[in-house]
Short mmCIF file of C-alpha atoms and ligand atoms in Angstrom, two decimals:
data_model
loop_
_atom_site.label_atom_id
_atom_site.label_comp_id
_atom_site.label_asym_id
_atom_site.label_seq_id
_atom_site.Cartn_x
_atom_site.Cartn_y
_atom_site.Cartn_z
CA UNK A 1035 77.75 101.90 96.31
CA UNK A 1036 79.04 103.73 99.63
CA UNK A 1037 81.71 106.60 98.59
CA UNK A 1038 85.17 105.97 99.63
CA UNK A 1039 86.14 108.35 102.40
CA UNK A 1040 89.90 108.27 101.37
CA UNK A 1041 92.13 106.43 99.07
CA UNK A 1042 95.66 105.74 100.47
CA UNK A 1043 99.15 105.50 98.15
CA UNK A 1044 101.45 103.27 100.44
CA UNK A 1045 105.14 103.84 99.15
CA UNK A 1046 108.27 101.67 100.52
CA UNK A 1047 107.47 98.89 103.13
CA UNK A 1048 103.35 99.98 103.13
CA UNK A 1049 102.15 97.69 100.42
CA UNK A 1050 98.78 96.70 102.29
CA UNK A 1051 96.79 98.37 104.93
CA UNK A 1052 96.93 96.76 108.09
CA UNK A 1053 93.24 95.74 109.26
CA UNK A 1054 91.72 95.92 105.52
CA UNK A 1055 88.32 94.36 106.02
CA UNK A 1056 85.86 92.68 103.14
CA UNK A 1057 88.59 93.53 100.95
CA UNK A 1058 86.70 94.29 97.20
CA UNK A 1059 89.71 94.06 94.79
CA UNK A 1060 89.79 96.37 91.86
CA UNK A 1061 92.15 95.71 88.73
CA UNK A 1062 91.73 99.55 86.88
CA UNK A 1063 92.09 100.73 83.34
CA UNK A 1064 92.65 104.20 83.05
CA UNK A 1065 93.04 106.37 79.86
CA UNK A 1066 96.59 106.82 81.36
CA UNK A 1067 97.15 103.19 81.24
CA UNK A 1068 97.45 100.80 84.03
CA UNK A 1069 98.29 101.21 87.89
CA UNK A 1070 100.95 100.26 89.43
CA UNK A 1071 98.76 97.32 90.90
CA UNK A 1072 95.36 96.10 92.17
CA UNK A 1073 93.19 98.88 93.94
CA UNK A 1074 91.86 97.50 97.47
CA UNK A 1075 88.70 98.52 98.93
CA UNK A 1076 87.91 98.00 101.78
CA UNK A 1077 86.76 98.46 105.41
CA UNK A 1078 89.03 99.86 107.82
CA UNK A 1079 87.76 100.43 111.16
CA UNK A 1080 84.48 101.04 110.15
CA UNK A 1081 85.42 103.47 107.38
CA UNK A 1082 85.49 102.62 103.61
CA UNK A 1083 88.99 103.19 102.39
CA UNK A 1084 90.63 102.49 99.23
CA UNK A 1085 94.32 101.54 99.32
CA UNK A 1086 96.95 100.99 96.38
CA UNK A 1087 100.97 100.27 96.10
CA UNK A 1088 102.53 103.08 94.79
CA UNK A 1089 106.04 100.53 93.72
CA UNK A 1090 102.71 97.71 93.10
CA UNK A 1091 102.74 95.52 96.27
CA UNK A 1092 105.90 93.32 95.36
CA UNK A 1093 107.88 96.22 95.03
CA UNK A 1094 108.63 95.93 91.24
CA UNK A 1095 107.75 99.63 90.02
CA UNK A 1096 110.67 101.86 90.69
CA UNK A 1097 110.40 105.61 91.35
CA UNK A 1098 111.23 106.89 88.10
CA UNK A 1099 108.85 104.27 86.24
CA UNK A 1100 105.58 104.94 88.82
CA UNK A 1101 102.56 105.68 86.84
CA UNK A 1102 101.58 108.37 88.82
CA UNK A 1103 98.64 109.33 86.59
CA UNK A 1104 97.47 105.94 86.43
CA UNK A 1105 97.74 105.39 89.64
CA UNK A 1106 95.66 108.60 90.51
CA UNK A 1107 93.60 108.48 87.71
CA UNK A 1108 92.25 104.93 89.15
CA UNK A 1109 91.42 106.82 92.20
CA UNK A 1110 89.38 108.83 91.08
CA UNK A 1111 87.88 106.49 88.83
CA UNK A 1112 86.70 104.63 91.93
CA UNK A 1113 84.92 108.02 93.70
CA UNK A 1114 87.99 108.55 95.38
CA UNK A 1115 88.04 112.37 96.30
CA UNK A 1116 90.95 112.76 98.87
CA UNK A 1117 94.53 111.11 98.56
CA UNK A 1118 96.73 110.53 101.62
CA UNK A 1119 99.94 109.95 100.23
CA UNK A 1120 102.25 107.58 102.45
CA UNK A 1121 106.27 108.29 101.39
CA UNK A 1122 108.50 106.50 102.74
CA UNK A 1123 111.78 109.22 103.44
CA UNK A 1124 115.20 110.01 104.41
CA UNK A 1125 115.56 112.72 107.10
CA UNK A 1126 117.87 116.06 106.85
CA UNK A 1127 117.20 118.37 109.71
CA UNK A 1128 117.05 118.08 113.30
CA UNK A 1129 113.44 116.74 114.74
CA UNK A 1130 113.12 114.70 111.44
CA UNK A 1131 115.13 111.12 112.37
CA UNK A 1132 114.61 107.85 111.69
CA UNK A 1133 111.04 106.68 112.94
CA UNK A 1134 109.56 110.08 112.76
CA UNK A 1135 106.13 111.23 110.79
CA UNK A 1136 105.79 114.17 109.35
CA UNK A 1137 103.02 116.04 107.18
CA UNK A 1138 104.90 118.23 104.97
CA UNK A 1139 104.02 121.68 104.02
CA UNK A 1140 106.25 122.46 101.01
CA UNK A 1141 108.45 120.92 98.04
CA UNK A 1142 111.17 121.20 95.75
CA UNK A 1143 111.13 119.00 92.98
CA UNK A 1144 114.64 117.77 92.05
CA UNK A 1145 113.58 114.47 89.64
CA UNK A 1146 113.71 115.07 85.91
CA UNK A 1147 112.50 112.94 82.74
CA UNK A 1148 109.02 111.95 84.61
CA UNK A 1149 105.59 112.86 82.63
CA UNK A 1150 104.17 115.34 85.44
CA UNK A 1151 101.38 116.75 83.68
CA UNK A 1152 97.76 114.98 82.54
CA UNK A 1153 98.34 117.46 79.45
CA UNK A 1154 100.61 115.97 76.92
CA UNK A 1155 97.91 114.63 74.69
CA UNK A 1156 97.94 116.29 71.42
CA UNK A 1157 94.92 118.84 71.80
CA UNK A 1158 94.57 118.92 75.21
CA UNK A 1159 94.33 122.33 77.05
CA UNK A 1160 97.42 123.27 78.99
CA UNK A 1161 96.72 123.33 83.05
CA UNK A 1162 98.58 126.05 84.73
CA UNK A 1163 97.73 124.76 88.15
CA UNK A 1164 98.49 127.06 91.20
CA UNK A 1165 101.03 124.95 93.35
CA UNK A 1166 102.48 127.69 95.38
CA UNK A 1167 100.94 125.20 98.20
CA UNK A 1168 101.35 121.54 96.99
CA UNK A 1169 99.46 120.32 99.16
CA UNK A 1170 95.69 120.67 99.79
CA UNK A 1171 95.63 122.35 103.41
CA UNK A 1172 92.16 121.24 104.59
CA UNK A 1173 93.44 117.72 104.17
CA UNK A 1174 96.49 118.50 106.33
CA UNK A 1175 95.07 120.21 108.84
CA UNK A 1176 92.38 117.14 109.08
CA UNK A 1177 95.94 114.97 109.13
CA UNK A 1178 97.55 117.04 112.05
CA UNK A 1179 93.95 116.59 113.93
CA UNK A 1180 94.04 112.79 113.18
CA UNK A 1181 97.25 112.05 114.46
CA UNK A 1182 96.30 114.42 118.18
CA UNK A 1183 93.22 112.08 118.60
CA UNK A 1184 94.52 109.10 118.36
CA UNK A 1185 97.68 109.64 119.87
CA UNK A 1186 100.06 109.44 116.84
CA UNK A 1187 103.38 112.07 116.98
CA UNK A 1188 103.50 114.38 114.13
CA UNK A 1189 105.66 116.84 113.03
CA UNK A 1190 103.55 119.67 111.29
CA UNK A 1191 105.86 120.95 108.60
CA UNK A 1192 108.24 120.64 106.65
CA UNK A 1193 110.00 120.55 103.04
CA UNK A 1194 109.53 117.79 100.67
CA UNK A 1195 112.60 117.09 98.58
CA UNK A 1196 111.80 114.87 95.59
CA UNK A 1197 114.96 113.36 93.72
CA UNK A 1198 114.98 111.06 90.78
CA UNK A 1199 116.05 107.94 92.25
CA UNK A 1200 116.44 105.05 92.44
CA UNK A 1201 120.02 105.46 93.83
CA UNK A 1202 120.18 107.20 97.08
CA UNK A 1203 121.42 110.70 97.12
CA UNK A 1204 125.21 111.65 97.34
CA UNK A 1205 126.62 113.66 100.72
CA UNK A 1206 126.68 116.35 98.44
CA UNK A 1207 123.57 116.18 97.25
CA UNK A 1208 121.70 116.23 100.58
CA UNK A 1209 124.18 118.87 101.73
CA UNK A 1210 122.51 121.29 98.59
CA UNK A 1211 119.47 120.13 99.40
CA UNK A 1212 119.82 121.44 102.96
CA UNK A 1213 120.81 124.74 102.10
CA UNK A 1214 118.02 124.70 99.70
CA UNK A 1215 115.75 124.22 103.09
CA UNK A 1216 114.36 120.32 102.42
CA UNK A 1217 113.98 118.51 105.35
CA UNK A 1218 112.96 115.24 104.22
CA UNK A 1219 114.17 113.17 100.86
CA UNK A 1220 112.14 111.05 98.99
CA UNK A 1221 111.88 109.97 95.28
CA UNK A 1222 108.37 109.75 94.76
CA UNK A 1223 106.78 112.75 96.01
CA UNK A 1224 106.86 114.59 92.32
CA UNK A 1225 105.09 114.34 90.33
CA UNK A 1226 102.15 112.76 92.37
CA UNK A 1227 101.33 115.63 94.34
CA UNK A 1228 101.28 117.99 91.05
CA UNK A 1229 99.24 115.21 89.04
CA UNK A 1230 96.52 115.00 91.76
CA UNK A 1231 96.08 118.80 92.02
CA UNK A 1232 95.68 118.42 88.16
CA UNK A 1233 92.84 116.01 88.34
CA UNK A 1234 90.71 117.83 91.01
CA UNK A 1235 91.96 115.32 93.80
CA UNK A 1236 92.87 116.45 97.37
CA UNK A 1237 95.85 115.24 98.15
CA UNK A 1238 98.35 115.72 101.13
CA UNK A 1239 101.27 113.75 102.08
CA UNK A 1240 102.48 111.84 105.44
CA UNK A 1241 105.86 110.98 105.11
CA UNK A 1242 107.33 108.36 107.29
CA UNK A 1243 111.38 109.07 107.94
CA UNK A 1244 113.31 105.47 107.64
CA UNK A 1245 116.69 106.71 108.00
CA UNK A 1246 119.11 110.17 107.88
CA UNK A 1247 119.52 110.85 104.52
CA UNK A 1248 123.26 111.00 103.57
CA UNK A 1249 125.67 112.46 105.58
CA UNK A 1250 123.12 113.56 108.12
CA UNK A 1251 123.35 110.27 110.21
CA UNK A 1252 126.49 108.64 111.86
CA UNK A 1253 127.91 108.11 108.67
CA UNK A 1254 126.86 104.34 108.53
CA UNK A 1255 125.48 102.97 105.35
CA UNK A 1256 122.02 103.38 104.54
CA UNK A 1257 120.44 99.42 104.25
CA UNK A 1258 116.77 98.20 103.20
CA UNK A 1259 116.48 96.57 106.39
CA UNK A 1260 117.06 99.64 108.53
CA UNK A 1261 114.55 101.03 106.15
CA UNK A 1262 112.34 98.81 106.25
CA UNK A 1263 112.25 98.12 109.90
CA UNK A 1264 112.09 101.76 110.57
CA UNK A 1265 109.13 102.26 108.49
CA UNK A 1266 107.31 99.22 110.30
CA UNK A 1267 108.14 100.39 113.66
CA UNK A 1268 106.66 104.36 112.95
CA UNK A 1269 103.88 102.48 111.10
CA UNK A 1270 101.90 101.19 114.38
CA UNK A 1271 99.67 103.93 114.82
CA UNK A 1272 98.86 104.37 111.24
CA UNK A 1273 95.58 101.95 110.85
CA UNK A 1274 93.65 104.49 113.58
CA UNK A 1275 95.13 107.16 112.35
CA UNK A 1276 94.02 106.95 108.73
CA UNK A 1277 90.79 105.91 109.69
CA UNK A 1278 90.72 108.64 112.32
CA UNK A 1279 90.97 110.87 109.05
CA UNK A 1280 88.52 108.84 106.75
CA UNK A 1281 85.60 109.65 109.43
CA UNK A 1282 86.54 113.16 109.21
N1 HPA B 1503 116.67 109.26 100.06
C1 HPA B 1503 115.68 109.18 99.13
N2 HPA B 1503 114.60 108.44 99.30
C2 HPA B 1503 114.49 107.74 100.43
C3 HPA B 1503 115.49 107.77 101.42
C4 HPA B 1503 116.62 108.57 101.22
O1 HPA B 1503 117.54 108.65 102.07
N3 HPA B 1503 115.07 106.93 102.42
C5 HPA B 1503 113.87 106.43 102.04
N4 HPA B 1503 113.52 106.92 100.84
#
């Protein structure tokens, strides 16, 4: 069996990969339980990728209710060894609008009630993973050299503010998270990228900005469709650029 050179989490309005060839479909067990959906394998411009629905690829799994161990568990149960994590986002500051990527180099982890460890079994060892980075910086770095090759704009930072969901955050609430120096909001970066550092996976995040988060914008109601036709529009550059980062 060839290894997979990356596995890719798509989150809201990136629940296939564009470009997917000799797609091998994977239903997973895991001692977690089950994913959120199917694993895809596949070929995607001439690299082996493995791709999965973070909400399952109808959309039916919200935020709070992910498996996120499952879901990474049946990663790595495929050989997957590096996770780029595709979240879908609302943007805060200046230089992170609608239609914007960005790989982010930090978090703050607002959500609450999730399971965010792999150690709540009854005898297994506590983890004290280091997290002071939550993302793996090799697999950044490999992100930001992606996106210059094949063209894609990227901003190279930022602050990753994970909130519980679903509901979309309160003018107040994005106002705290401001001072508290997030530029991006999104509901399903945490536990993920803590649960992958747990089980030995590197992981990184590109987060693709669908609309100002609330109270940052021109005041207008935040709708799916703007969402959704945001992501699809800062999508286009995605299939080289992942594959860009699976040869690497
Ligand atoms: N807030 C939280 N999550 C999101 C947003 C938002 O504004 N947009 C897309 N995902």
């Amino acid at each position: 069996m060839t290894d997979i050179a990356l596995a890719v989490i798509g989150g809201t309005g990136v629940y296939k990969l564009a470009d997917l060839q000799d797609v091998d479909t994977r239903e997973i067990d895991t001692a977690f339980g089950k994913p959120s959906g199917p694993v895809r394998i596949g070929m995607l411009l001439g690299q082996r990728v493995a791709f999965l629905a973070r909400h399952g690829e109808g959309h039916s799994v919200p935020p709070h209710l992910i498996n996120y161990r499952a879901n990474l568990a049946a990663l790595k149960q495929i050989g997957a060894k590096r996770v780029l994590a595709l979240n879908t986002v609302g943007g805060i500051n200046a230089g992170f609008g609608p239609r914007v990527l960005a790989c982010p180099d930090q978090v703050i982890d607002y959500t609450w009630g999730r399971i965010s460890t792999i150690c709540e079994e009854p005898g297994s060892d506590v983890l004290h993973i280091d997290f002071g980075d939550p993302y793996t910086t090799m697999l950044r770095h490999k992100i930001i050299a992606a996106a210059r090759v094949t063209g894609v704009s990227l901003v190279a930072r930022g602050c990753y503010g994970a909130t519980q969901g679903p509901r979309l955050e309160t003018k107040a609430e994005i106002a705290r998270m401001k001072r508290d120096g997030c530029d991006l909001v999104g509901m399903t970066g945490m536990p993920e990228a803590a649960l992958a550092r747990e089980l030995g996976l590197d992981y990184a995040c590109l987060a693709i900005v669908a609309n100002w988060a609330a109270g940052c914008g021109t005041g207008e109601e935040i709708t799916m469709a703007e969402v959704l036709s945001n992501v699809e529009a800062a999508s286009n550059g995605l299939p080289e650029l992942i594959a860009e980062l699976a040869r690497g």
